[in-house]
mmCIF file of C-alpha atoms and ligand atoms in Angstrom:
data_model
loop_
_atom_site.group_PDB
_atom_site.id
_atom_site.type_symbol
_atom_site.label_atom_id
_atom_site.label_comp_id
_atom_site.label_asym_id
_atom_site.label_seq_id
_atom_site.Cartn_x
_atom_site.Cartn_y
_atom_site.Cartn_z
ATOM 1 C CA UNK A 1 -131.552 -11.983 -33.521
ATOM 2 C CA UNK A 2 -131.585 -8.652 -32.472
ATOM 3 C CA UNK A 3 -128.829 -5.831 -33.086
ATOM 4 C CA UNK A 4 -127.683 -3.851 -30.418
ATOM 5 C CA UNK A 5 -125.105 -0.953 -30.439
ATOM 6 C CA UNK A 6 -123.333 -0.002 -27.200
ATOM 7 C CA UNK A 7 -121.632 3.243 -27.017
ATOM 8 C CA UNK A 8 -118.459 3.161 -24.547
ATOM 9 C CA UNK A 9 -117.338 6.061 -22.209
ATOM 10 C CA UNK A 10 -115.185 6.754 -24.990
ATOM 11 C CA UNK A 11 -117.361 7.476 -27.814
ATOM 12 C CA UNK A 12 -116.436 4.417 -29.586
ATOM 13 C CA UNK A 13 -119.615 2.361 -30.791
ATOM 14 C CA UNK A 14 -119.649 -0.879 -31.038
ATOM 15 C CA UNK A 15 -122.961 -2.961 -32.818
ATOM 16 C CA UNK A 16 -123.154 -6.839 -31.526
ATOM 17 C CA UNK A 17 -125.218 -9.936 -32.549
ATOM 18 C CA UNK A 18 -127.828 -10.759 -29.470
ATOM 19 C CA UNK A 19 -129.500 -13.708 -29.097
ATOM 20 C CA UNK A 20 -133.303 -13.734 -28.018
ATOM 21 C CA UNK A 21 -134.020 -14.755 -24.337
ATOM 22 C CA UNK A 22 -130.456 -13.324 -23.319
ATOM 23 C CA UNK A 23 -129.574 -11.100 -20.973
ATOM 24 C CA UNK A 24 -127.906 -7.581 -22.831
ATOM 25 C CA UNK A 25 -125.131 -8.071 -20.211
ATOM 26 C CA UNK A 26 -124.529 -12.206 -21.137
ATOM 27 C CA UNK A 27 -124.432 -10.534 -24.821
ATOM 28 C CA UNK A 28 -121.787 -7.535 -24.055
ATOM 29 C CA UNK A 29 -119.608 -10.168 -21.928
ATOM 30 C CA UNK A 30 -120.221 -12.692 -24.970
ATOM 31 C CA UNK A 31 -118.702 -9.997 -27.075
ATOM 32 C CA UNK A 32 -116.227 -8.861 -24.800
ATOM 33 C CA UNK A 33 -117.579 -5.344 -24.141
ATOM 34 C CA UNK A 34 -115.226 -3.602 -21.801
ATOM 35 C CA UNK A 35 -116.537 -1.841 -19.135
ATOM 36 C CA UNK A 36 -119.086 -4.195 -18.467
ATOM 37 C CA UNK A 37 -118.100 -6.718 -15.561
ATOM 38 C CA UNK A 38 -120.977 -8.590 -14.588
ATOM 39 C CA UNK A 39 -119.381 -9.687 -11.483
ATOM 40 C CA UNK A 40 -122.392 -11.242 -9.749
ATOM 41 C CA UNK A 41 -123.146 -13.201 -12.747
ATOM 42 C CA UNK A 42 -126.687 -11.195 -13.640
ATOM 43 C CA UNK A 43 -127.857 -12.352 -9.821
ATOM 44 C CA UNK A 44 -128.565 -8.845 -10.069
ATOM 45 C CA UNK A 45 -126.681 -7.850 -7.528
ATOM 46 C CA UNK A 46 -123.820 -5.805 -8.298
ATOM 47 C CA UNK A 47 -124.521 -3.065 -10.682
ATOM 48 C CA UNK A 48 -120.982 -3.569 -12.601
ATOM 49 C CA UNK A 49 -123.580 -4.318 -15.741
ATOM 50 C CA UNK A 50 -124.919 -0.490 -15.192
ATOM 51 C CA UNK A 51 -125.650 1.357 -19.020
ATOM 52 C CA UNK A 52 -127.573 4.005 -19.421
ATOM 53 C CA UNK A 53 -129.999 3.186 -22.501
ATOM 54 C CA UNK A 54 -130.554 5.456 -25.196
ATOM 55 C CA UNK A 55 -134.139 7.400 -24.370
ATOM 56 C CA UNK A 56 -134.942 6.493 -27.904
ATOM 57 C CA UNK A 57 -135.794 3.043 -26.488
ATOM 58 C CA UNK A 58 -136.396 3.484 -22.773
ATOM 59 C CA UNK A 59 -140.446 2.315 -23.558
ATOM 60 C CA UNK A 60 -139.268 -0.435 -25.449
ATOM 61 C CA UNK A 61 -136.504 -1.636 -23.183
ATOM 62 C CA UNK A 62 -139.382 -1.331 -20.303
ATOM 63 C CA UNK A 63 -138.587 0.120 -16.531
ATOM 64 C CA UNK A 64 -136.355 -1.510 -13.673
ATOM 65 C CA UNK A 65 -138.448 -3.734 -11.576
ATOM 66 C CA UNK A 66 -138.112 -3.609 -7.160
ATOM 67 C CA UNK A 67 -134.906 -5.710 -7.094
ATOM 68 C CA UNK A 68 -133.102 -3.528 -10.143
ATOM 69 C CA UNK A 69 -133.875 -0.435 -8.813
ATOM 70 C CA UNK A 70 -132.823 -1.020 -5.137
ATOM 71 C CA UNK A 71 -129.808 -2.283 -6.068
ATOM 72 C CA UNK A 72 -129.388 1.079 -9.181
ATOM 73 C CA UNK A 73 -130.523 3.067 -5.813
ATOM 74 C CA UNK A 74 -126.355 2.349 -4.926
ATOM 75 C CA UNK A 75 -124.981 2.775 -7.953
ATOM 76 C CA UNK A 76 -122.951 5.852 -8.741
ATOM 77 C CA UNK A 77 -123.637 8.300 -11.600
ATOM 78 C CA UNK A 78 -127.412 6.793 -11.855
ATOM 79 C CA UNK A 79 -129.984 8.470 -14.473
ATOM 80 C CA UNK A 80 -133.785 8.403 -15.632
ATOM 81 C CA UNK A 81 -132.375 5.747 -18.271
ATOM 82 C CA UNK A 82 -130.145 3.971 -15.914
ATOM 83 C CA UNK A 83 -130.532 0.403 -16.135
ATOM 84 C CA UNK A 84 -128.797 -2.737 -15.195
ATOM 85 C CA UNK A 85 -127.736 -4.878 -18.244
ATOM 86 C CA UNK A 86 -128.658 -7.868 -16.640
ATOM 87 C CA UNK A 87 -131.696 -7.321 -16.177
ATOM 88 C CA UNK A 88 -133.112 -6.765 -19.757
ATOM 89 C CA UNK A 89 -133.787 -9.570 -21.728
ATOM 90 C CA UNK A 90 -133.451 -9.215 -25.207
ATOM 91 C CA UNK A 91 -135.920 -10.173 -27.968
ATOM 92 C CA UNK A 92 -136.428 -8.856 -31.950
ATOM 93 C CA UNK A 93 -139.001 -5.741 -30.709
ATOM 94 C CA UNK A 94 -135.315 -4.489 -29.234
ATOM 95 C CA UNK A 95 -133.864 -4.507 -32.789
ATOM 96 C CA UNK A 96 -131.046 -1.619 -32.935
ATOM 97 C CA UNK A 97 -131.656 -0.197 -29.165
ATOM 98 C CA UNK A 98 -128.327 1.589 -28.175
ATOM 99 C CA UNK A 99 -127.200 1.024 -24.603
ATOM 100 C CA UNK A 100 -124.586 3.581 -23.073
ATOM 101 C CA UNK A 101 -122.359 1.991 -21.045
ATOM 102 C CA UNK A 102 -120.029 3.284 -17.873
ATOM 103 C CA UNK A 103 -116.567 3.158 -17.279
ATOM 104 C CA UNK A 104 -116.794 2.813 -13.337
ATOM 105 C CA UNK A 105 -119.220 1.759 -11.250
ATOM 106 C CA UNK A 106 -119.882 1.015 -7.792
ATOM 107 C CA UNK A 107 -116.341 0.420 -6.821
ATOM 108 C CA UNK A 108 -115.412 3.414 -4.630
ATOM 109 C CA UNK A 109 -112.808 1.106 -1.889
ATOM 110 C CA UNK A 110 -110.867 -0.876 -4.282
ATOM 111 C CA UNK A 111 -108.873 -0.860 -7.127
ATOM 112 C CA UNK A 112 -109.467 -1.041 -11.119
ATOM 113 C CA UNK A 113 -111.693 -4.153 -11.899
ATOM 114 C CA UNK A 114 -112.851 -4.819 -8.123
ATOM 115 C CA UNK A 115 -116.027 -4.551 -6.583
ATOM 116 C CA UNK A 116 -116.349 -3.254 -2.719
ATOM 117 C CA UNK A 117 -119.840 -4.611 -1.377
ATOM 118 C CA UNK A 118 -120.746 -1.458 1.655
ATOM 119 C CA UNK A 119 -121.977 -2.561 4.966
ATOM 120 C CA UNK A 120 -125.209 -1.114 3.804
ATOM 121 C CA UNK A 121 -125.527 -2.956 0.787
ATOM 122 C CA UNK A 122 -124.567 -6.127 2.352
ATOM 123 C CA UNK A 123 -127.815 -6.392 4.570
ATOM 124 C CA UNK A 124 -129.546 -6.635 1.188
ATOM 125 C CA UNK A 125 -128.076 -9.817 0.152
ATOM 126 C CA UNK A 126 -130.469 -12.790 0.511
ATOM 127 C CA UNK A 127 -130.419 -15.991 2.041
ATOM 128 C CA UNK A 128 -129.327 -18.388 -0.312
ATOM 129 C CA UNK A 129 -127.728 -15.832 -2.854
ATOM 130 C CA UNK A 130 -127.123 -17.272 -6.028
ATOM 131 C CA UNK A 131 -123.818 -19.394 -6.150
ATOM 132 C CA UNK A 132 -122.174 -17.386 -8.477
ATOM 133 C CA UNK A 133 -122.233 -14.495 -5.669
ATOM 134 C CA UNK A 134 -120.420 -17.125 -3.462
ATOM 135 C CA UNK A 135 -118.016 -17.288 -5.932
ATOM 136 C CA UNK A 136 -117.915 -13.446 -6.044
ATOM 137 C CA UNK A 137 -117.219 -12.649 -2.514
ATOM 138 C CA UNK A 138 -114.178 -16.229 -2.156
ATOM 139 C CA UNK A 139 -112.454 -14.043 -4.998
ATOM 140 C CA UNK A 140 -113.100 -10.834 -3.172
ATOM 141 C CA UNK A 141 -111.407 -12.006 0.375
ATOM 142 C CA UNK A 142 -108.747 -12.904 -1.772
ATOM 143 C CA UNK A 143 -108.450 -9.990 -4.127
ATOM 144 C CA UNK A 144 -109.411 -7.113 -2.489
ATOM 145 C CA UNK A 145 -109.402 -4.885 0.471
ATOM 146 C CA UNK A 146 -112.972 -6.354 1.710
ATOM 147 C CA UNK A 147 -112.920 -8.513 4.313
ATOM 148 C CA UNK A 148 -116.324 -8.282 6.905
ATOM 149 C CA UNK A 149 -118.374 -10.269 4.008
ATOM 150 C CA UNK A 150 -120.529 -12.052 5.291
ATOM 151 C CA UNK A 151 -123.369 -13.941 3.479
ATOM 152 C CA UNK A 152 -126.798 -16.152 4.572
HETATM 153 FE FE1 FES B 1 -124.436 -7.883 -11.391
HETATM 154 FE FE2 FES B 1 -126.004 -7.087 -13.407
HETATM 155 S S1 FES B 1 -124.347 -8.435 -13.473
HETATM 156 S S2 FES B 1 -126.146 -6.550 -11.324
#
C-alpha cells in the first residue's frame, strides 16, 4: 500500500493511503484532494487530473504514453514532469513519490470547476468514448457555456 504525498498550489502537503493497481487520480479523488477533478473519469481525456511529479521520481513513475501526451499537448502550464494522474497506476516501487498538483487546468471558457472541450480537442475524441465522457459532456450542455459538443 503505497504512500503518496501531494503538494497543493498552496504549499500545503498532504500524504494519502494508495491502493496497488489504482489510478493516483482514483486515490486523490478517494481522499478528496482538491484541485484534482477527474472529470472524464480517468478516460484520459480531460487533463483536470494534471500534477506535475516530483523529478525525484519521474524514472520511477515512468513517461506519458501517445494518448497522455496528446491530450498533456492541450493542457495549460505543462512541464518535463507533467503528467496526468490518471494515467499512473500505483504499486509499492512508488512508495513516498510526491505528485504536485495544479490549481487550474484546461478550463480557459468557463467558470470555476468546469471544463470547456475546444473545437480542436474535440476531433480527438473517439468513437465510442467511454460512457463516463457521455456523462461528462450531458452535464456540460447543462452547466456550462459549451454547446457544439458533439461526440461519435
Ligand atoms: Fe481526465 Fe485524467 S481524469 S484525463
Amino acid at each position: 500500500m503505497p504512500n503518496i504525498k501531494i503538494l497543493d498550489h498552496a504549499g500545503n502537503t498532504r500524504m494519502i493511503e494508495a491502493s496497488i493497481g489504482e489510478s493516483l487520480m482514483e486515490a486523490a479523488v478517494r481522499n478528496a484532494i482538491p484541485g484534482i477533478d477527474a472529470d472524464c473519469g480517468g478516460a484520459c481525456a480531460c487533463a483536470t487530473c494534471h500534477v506535475y511529479v516530483d523529478e525525484a521520481f519521474l524514472e520511477k513513475v515512468g513517461t506519458a504514453e501517445d494518448m497522455e501526451q496528446s491530450m498533456l499537448d492541450f493542457a495549460e502550464r505543462v512541464q518535463p514532469n507533467s503528467r496526468l494522474a490518471c494515467q499512473i497506476l500505483l504499486s509499492d516501487k512508488l512508495e513516498g513519490v510526491i505528485a504536485k498538483q495544479l490549481n487550474t487546468v484546461l478550463r480557459p471558457n468557463c467558470g470555476p470547476n468546469k471544463l470547456s472541450f475546444p473545437n480542436r480537442f474535440l476531433s480527438r475524441i473517439p468513437n465510442g468514448a467511454p460512457h463516463t465522457l457521455m456523462q461528462t459532456s450531458d452535464s456540460l450542455s447543462k452547466n456550462s457555456s459549451v454547446h457544439d459538443i458533439h461526440l461519435g
